Structure formats: structure tokens, C-alpha cells
N, CA, C and O atoms as a DFTB+ gen file, in Angstrom:
440 C
 N C O
     1  1       0.801      -1.192       0.000
     2  2       0.000       0.000       0.000
     3  2       0.850       1.264       0.000
     4  3       0.667       2.146      -0.839
     5  1       1.789       1.346       0.957
     6  2       2.590       2.567       1.060
     7  2       3.533       2.716      -0.120
     8  3       3.791       3.826      -0.585
     9  1       4.052       1.576      -0.607
    10  2       4.967       1.635      -1.747
    11  2       4.225       2.135      -2.986
    12  3       4.733       2.985      -3.718
    13  1       3.034       1.609      -3.217
    14  2       2.256       2.067      -4.376
    15  2       1.886       3.542      -4.256
    16  3       1.903       4.274      -5.246
    17  1       1.558       3.968      -3.060
    18  2       1.236       5.385      -2.854
    19  2       2.466       6.253      -3.115
    20  3       2.352       7.308      -3.738
    21  1       3.634       5.823      -2.651
    22  2       4.864       6.583      -2.883
    23  2       5.194       6.646      -4.371
    24  3       5.600       7.695      -4.871
    25  1       5.025       5.541      -5.075
    26  2       5.290       5.519      -6.521
    27  2       4.319       6.433      -7.253
    28  3       4.714       7.145      -8.175
    29  1       3.043       6.419      -6.848
    30  2       2.049       7.288      -7.487
    31  2       2.385       8.760      -7.253
    32  3       2.292       9.568      -8.177
    33  1       2.774       9.113      -6.034
    34  2       3.131      10.505      -5.737
    35  2       4.372      10.915      -6.527
    36  3       4.422      12.015      -7.077
    37  1       5.376      10.032      -6.584
    38  2       6.582      10.322      -7.355
    39  2       6.266      10.519      -8.830
    40  3       6.776      11.449      -9.456
    41  1       5.428       9.650      -9.390
    42  2       5.054       9.767     -10.804
    43  2       4.323      11.088     -11.063
    44  3       4.576      11.750     -12.068
    45  1       3.433      11.463     -10.174
    46  2       2.722      12.733     -10.325
    47  2       3.689      13.911     -10.276
    48  3       3.595      14.828     -11.091
    49  1       4.617      13.886      -9.320
    50  2       5.585      14.980      -9.196
    51  2       6.471      15.081     -10.427
    52  3       6.738      16.179     -10.914
    53  1       6.932      13.933     -10.935
    54  2       7.750      13.951     -12.154
    55  2       6.954      14.468     -13.339
    56  3       7.482      15.213     -14.165
    57  1       5.696      14.081     -13.429
    58  2       4.855      14.565     -14.524
    59  2       4.699      16.078     -14.461
    60  3       4.775      16.754     -15.487
    61  1       4.484      16.609     -13.275
    62  2       4.340      18.064     -13.118
    63  2       5.630      18.772     -13.518
    64  3       5.592      19.786     -14.216
    65  1       6.781      18.239     -13.076
    66  2       8.066      18.867     -13.399
    67  2       8.317      18.822     -14.902
    68  3       8.731      19.822     -15.487
    69  1       8.071      17.669     -15.539
    70  2       8.318      17.556     -16.984
    71  2       7.392      18.457     -17.788
    72  3       7.828      19.073     -18.761
    73  1       6.131      18.546     -17.404
    74  2       5.201      19.439     -18.109
    75  2       5.674      20.887     -17.973
    76  3       5.652      21.641     -18.946
    77  1       6.098      21.270     -16.777
    78  2       6.582      22.635     -16.567
    79  2       7.844      22.893     -17.385
    80  3       7.992      23.962     -17.977
    81  1       8.756      21.918     -17.421
    82  2       9.989      22.107     -18.200
    83  2       9.697      22.201     -19.693
    84  3      10.273      23.043     -20.383
    85  1       8.814      21.350     -20.197
    86  2       8.523      21.364     -21.631
    87  2       7.676      22.564     -22.053
    88  3       7.791      23.025     -23.189
    89  1       6.833      23.074     -21.166
    90  2       6.013      24.241     -21.501
    91  2       6.739      25.561     -21.268
    92  3       6.223      26.622     -21.619
    93  1       7.919      25.505     -20.685
    94  2       8.663      26.732     -20.421
    95  2       8.132      27.504     -19.236
    96  3       8.286      28.724     -19.178
    97  1       7.511      26.826     -18.291
    98  2       6.934      27.476     -17.117
    99  2       7.880      27.446     -15.918
   100  3       7.425      27.405     -14.774
   101  1       9.175      27.466     -16.165
   102  2      10.151      27.447     -15.077
   103  2      11.046      28.673     -15.186
   104  3      11.023      29.382     -16.192
   105  1      11.821      28.913     -14.162
   106  2      12.762      30.032     -14.187
   107  2      13.924      29.781     -15.141
   108  3      14.612      30.719     -15.545
   109  1      14.146      28.520     -15.501
   110  2      15.219      28.225     -16.461
   111  2      14.968      28.936     -17.784
   112  3      15.902      29.447     -18.402
   113  1      13.729      28.971     -18.216
   114  2      13.425      29.626     -19.491
   115  2      13.494      31.144     -19.373
   116  3      13.678      31.833     -20.376
   117  1      13.349      31.673     -18.159
   118  2      13.461      33.116     -17.954
   119  2      14.932      33.520     -17.873
   120  3      15.360      34.476     -18.519
   121  1      15.706      32.773     -17.064
   122  2      17.115      33.103     -16.883
   123  2      17.955      32.769     -18.107
   124  3      18.826      33.541     -18.507
   125  1      17.681      31.609     -18.697
   126  2      18.481      31.111     -19.824
   127  2      17.557      30.715     -20.969
   128  3      17.342      29.524     -21.194
   129  1      17.005      31.681     -21.696
   130  2      16.014      31.347     -22.730
   131  2      16.583      30.567     -23.913
   132  3      15.820      29.961     -24.665
   133  1      17.895      30.566     -24.096
   134  2      18.466      29.862     -25.242
   135  2      18.685      28.375     -24.991
   136  3      19.002      27.636     -25.922
   137  1      18.519      27.921     -23.742
   138  2      18.714      26.501     -23.450
   139  2      17.532      25.682     -23.957
   140  3      16.381      26.025     -23.687
   141  1      17.801      24.615     -24.681
   142  2      16.701      23.752     -25.126
   143  2      16.138      22.922     -23.969
   144  3      16.777      22.776     -22.927
   145  1      14.943      22.385     -24.166
   146  2      14.273      21.616     -23.123
   147  2      15.077      20.385     -22.710
   148  3      15.075      20.012     -21.537
   149  1      15.756      19.758     -23.654
   150  2      16.548      18.575     -23.341
   151  2      17.653      18.875     -22.341
   152  3      17.943      18.059     -21.466
   153  1      18.264      20.032     -22.469
   154  2      19.315      20.430     -21.533
   155  2      18.716      20.670     -20.150
   156  3      19.314      20.308     -19.137
   157  1      17.537      21.278     -20.112
   158  2      16.874      21.513     -18.819
   159  2      16.568      20.194     -18.112
   160  3      16.750      20.077     -16.900
   161  1      16.108      19.218     -18.863
   162  2      15.794      17.915     -18.257
   163  2      17.075      17.226     -17.805
   164  3      17.101      16.613     -16.737
   165  1      18.142      17.316     -18.602
   166  2      19.422      16.749     -18.188
   167  2      19.898      17.397     -16.896
   168  3      20.328      16.701     -15.976
   169  1      19.827      18.728     -16.815
   170  2      20.254      19.425     -15.604
   171  2      19.408      19.030     -14.399
   172  3      19.923      18.912     -13.287
   173  1      18.112      18.826     -14.621
   174  2      17.237      18.380     -13.529
   175  2      17.723      17.048     -12.975
   176  3      17.890      16.905     -11.764
   177  1      17.952      16.070     -13.849
   178  2      18.406      14.764     -13.380
   179  2      19.831      14.820     -12.821
   180  3      20.151      14.112     -11.866
   181  1      20.674      15.650     -13.406
   182  2      22.047      15.792     -12.917
   183  2      22.052      16.301     -11.476
   184  3      22.713      15.721     -10.614
   185  1      21.321      17.376     -11.216
   186  2      21.308      17.946      -9.876
   187  2      20.576      17.040      -8.886
   188  3      20.944      16.993      -7.712
   189  1      19.555      16.327      -9.334
   190  2      18.890      15.372      -8.444
   191  2      19.838      14.230      -8.078
   192  3      19.809      13.740      -6.949
   193  1      20.677      13.805      -9.023
   194  2      21.658      12.752      -8.735
   195  2      22.694      13.248      -7.728
   196  3      23.065      12.519      -6.808
   197  1      23.160      14.481      -7.900
   198  2      24.130      15.056      -6.961
   199  2      23.525      15.132      -5.561
   200  3      24.164      14.743      -4.583
   201  1      22.311      15.627      -5.466
   202  2      21.647      15.743      -4.170
   203  2      21.445      14.353      -3.559
   204  3      21.653      14.173      -2.359
   205  1      21.048      13.384      -4.359
   206  2      20.856      12.022      -3.864
   207  2      22.148      11.421      -3.327
   208  3      22.151      10.776      -2.279
   209  1      23.247      11.634      -4.050
   210  2      24.530      11.109      -3.574
   211  2      24.966      11.791      -2.281
   212  3      25.479      11.133      -1.376
   213  1      24.766      13.092      -2.189
   214  2      25.135      13.802      -0.960
   215  2      24.291      13.345       0.228
   216  3      24.799      13.220       1.343
   217  1      23.023      13.099      -0.006
   218  2      22.162      12.609       1.077
   219  2      22.591      11.209       1.503
   220  3      22.621      10.909       2.696
   221  1      22.923      10.351       0.542
   222  2      23.398       9.012       0.868
   223  2      24.713       9.049       1.622
   224  3      24.927       8.266       2.548
   225  1      25.597       9.961       1.225
   226  2      26.875      10.092       1.934
   227  2      26.654      10.529       3.376
   228  3      27.344      10.053       4.277
   229  1      25.711      11.419       3.603
   230  2      25.436      11.866       4.967
   231  2      24.995      10.689       5.828
   232  3      25.481      10.524       6.947
   233  1      24.089       9.877       5.323
   234  2      23.609       8.722       6.079
   235  2      24.758       7.757       6.344
   236  3      24.911       7.254       7.457
   237  1      25.571       7.501       5.310
   238  2      26.688       6.561       5.465
   239  2      27.719       7.086       6.459
   240  3      28.236       6.316       7.268
   241  1      28.025       8.372       6.415
   242  2      29.038       8.917       7.314
   243  2      28.585       8.872       8.765
   244  3      29.388       8.602       9.658
   245  1      27.305       9.133       9.007
   246  2      26.821       9.045      10.380
   247  2      26.805       7.599      10.863
   248  3      27.049       7.337      12.041
   249  1      26.521       6.667       9.972
   250  2      26.553       5.247      10.357
   251  2      27.983       4.797      10.647
   252  3      28.226       4.066      11.607
   253  1      28.926       5.235       9.815
   254  2      30.326       4.842       9.993
   255  2      30.924       5.501      11.235
   256  3      31.828       4.940      11.854
   257  1      30.440       6.663      11.602
   258  2      30.977       7.366      12.769
   259  2      30.784       6.559      14.047
   260  3      31.548       6.712      15.000
   261  1      29.770       5.704      14.071
   262  2      29.501       4.898      15.255
   263  2      30.367       3.641      15.326
   264  3      30.440       3.001      16.375
   265  1      31.028       3.280      14.215
   266  2      31.837       2.064      14.170
   267  2      33.252       2.330      14.670
   268  3      33.788       3.418      14.457
   269  1      33.861       1.353      15.328
   270  2      35.286       1.495      15.649
   271  2      36.120       1.454      14.363
   272  3      35.680       0.918      13.346
   273  1      37.308       2.017      14.418
   274  2      38.144       2.146      13.212
   275  2      38.461       0.796      12.577
   276  3      38.595       0.708      11.357
   277  1      38.584      -0.255      13.382
   278  2      38.945      -1.558      12.814
   279  2      37.772      -2.262      12.135
   280  3      37.979      -3.286      11.484
   281  1      36.557      -1.751      12.263
   282  2      35.386      -2.354      11.630
   283  2      34.893      -1.563      10.424
   284  3      33.810      -1.849       9.913
   285  1      35.642      -0.595       9.961
   286  2      35.173       0.285       8.889
   287  2      35.408      -0.260       7.488
   288  3      35.071       0.417       6.517
   289  1      35.964      -1.439       7.345
   290  2      36.128      -2.044       6.035
   291  2      37.535      -1.918       5.510
   292  3      38.409      -1.337       6.153
   293  1      37.747      -2.485       4.306
   294  2      39.089      -2.549       3.727
   295  2      39.200      -1.846       2.381
   296  3      40.265      -1.866       1.764
   297  1      38.128      -1.230       1.920
   298  2      38.152      -0.535       0.633
   299  2      39.131       0.646       0.689
   300  3      39.167       1.385       1.673
   301  1      39.924       0.813      -0.381
   302  2      40.924       1.887      -0.420
   303  2      40.256       3.247      -0.268
   304  3      40.650       4.044       0.585
   305  1      39.241       3.516      -1.098
   306  2      38.593       4.824      -1.056
   307  2      37.796       5.011       0.236
   308  3      37.711       6.122       0.760
   309  1      37.220       3.936       0.742
   310  2      36.511       4.027       2.013
   311  2      37.432       4.390       3.154
   312  3      37.094       5.217       4.001
   313  1      38.616       3.761       3.173
   314  2      39.581       4.069       4.229
   315  2      40.091       5.504       4.110
   316  3      40.222       6.202       5.116
   317  1      40.378       5.946       2.891
   318  2      40.859       7.327       2.698
   319  2      39.790       8.339       3.101
   320  3      40.093       9.365       3.710
   321  1      38.546       8.043       2.758
   322  2      37.462       8.946       3.132
   323  2      37.325       9.025       4.643
   324  3      37.161      10.111       5.199
   325  1      37.393       7.874       5.314
   326  2      37.296       7.865       6.786
   327  2      38.482       8.580       7.416
   328  3      38.324       9.275       8.419
   329  1      39.679       8.416       6.833
   330  2      40.834       9.135       7.367
   331  2      40.623      10.636       7.298
   332  3      40.948      11.358       8.241
   333  1      40.078      11.108       6.182
   334  2      39.818      12.546       6.042
   335  2      38.722      13.023       6.990
   336  3      38.853      14.073       7.620
   337  1      37.653      12.258       7.089
   338  2      36.516      12.682       7.907
   339  2      36.829      12.692       9.392
   340  3      36.414      13.599      10.113
   341  1      37.560      11.685       9.850
   342  2      37.750      11.516      11.279
   343  2      39.159      11.886      11.731
   344  3      39.593      11.465      12.804
   345  1      39.883      12.673      10.922
   346  2      41.241      13.104      11.281
   347  2      41.187      13.978      12.522
   348  3      40.272      14.785      12.685
   349  1      42.167      13.816      13.391
   350  2      42.211      14.611      14.618
   351  2      41.088      14.217      15.546
   352  3      40.937      13.042      15.881
   353  1      40.313      15.170      15.958
   354  2      39.180      14.910      16.853
   355  2      37.868      14.808      16.088
   356  3      36.799      15.013      16.664
   357  1      37.937      14.497      14.807
   358  2      36.719      14.393      14.005
   359  2      36.146      15.728      13.595
   360  3      34.937      15.855      13.403
   361  1      37.007      16.736      13.457
   362  2      36.540      18.074      13.115
   363  2      36.089      18.201      11.662
   364  3      35.361      19.134      11.324
   365  1      36.507      17.282      10.805
   366  2      36.163      17.397       9.390
   367  2      34.731      16.955       9.094
   368  3      34.140      17.414       8.117
   369  1      34.163      16.077       9.914
   370  2      32.792      15.612       9.668
   371  2      31.779      16.748       9.745
   372  3      30.958      16.872       8.836
   373  1      31.793      17.584      10.785
   374  2      30.845      18.708      10.788
   375  2      31.082      19.677       9.626
   376  3      30.134      20.240       9.079
   377  1      32.343      19.867       9.254
   378  2      32.636      20.737       8.110
   379  2      32.073      20.181       6.825
   380  3      31.541      20.922       5.998
   381  1      32.191      18.858       6.653
   382  2      31.605      18.235       5.462
   383  2      30.096      18.397       5.455
   384  3      29.508      18.670       4.409
   385  1      29.460      18.232       6.614
   386  2      28.000      18.330       6.680
   387  2      27.528      19.742       6.329
   388  3      26.501      19.907       5.671
   389  1      28.261      20.742       6.760
   390  2      27.895      22.119       6.421
   391  2      28.081      22.358       4.923
   392  3      27.219      22.949       4.273
   393  1      29.205      21.897       4.381
   394  2      29.439      22.042       2.940
   395  2      28.429      21.277       2.118
   396  3      28.006      21.743       1.060
   397  1      28.034      20.096       2.596
   398  2      27.025      19.289       1.897
   399  2      25.701      20.027       1.860
   400  3      25.032      20.066       0.828
   401  1      25.326      20.613       2.990
   402  2      24.055      21.333       3.042
   403  2      24.069      22.558       2.130
   404  3      23.082      22.842       1.452
   405  1      25.180      23.275       2.114
   406  2      25.273      24.445       1.230
   407  2      25.210      24.027      -0.243
   408  3      24.592      24.712      -1.059
   409  1      25.848      22.906      -0.579
   410  2      25.801      22.414      -1.959
   411  2      24.383      22.025      -2.351
   412  3      23.945      22.320      -3.463
   413  1      23.666      21.371      -1.455
   414  2      22.280      20.982      -1.735
   415  2      21.417      22.223      -1.944
   416  3      20.628      22.279      -2.887
   417  1      21.563      23.212      -1.074
   418  2      20.764      24.437      -1.203
   419  2      21.091      25.152      -2.500
   420  3      20.184      25.597      -3.204
   421  1      22.374      25.271      -2.829
   422  2      22.769      25.969      -4.061
   423  2      22.276      25.235      -5.298
   424  3      21.919      25.876      -6.287
   425  1      22.247      23.921      -5.267
   426  2      21.799      23.187      -6.453
   427  2      20.316      23.419      -6.722
   428  3      19.878      23.312      -7.867
   429  1      19.545      23.733      -5.701
   430  2      18.129      24.005      -5.919
   431  2      17.876      25.415      -6.446
   432  3      16.797      25.701      -6.965
   433  1      18.861      26.291      -6.315
   434  2      18.685      27.652      -6.808
   435  2      19.285      27.876      -8.181
   436  3      19.146      28.966      -8.737
   437  1      19.946      26.881      -8.743
   438  2      20.520      27.049     -10.081
   439  2      19.485      26.918     -11.158
   440  3      19.806      27.033     -12.340
């Protein structure tokens, strides 16, 4: 029940966004009138992907913060990321979260 309702709401929202993009009822057509609709749709999916990855990283970083260092895995990039995030007294994690939030906000205003 809830999954079908979520899919229906998502489909409706995507339909509204696509109709607005194709009809030129967005600020993209006001700010950048020379951009074709295909570019607007690409930018929509591009920025949604960036926001999705940043949100996933936030969840993963908070989950990893609770693990001891020896349980964080053996992946090269995972270890390097944890070294950067938790260097010193863990001062980089709050900085990343602030930068992540600013990036998410800025992507919605482009």
C-alpha cells in the first residue's frame, strides 16, 4: 500500500516537473532562454543525482561514525574517506556536513 502510494506521488511529481519544463513554465526559461528543453531535463536529473549522492553520503558517514576504526572495512577509497573525515578529533565531519548542506541548497537555486 505505502509503496504504491509513494510511486504514485513520485510519478505525479515527475509529470508536473516535466510538463513545466517542456512548456517553459520554469525560471530556467526566464534566466536562460536559449537553453533547449533537453538540456533543462538533463540538468534536472544531474542535480537530483548530486543531491541524492550527498544525502546518501550523509547517512553513510553518520553510520560509519559509530563504528570502531577496525570495523570500517578494507576498501581503499573508504579508508581514505574515513581518514579525512575523522582526522584529529573528528573536526572534518561537521565541516563536510555544512558544505554538503550548502551544496544541496545551491543546487536548488541554479
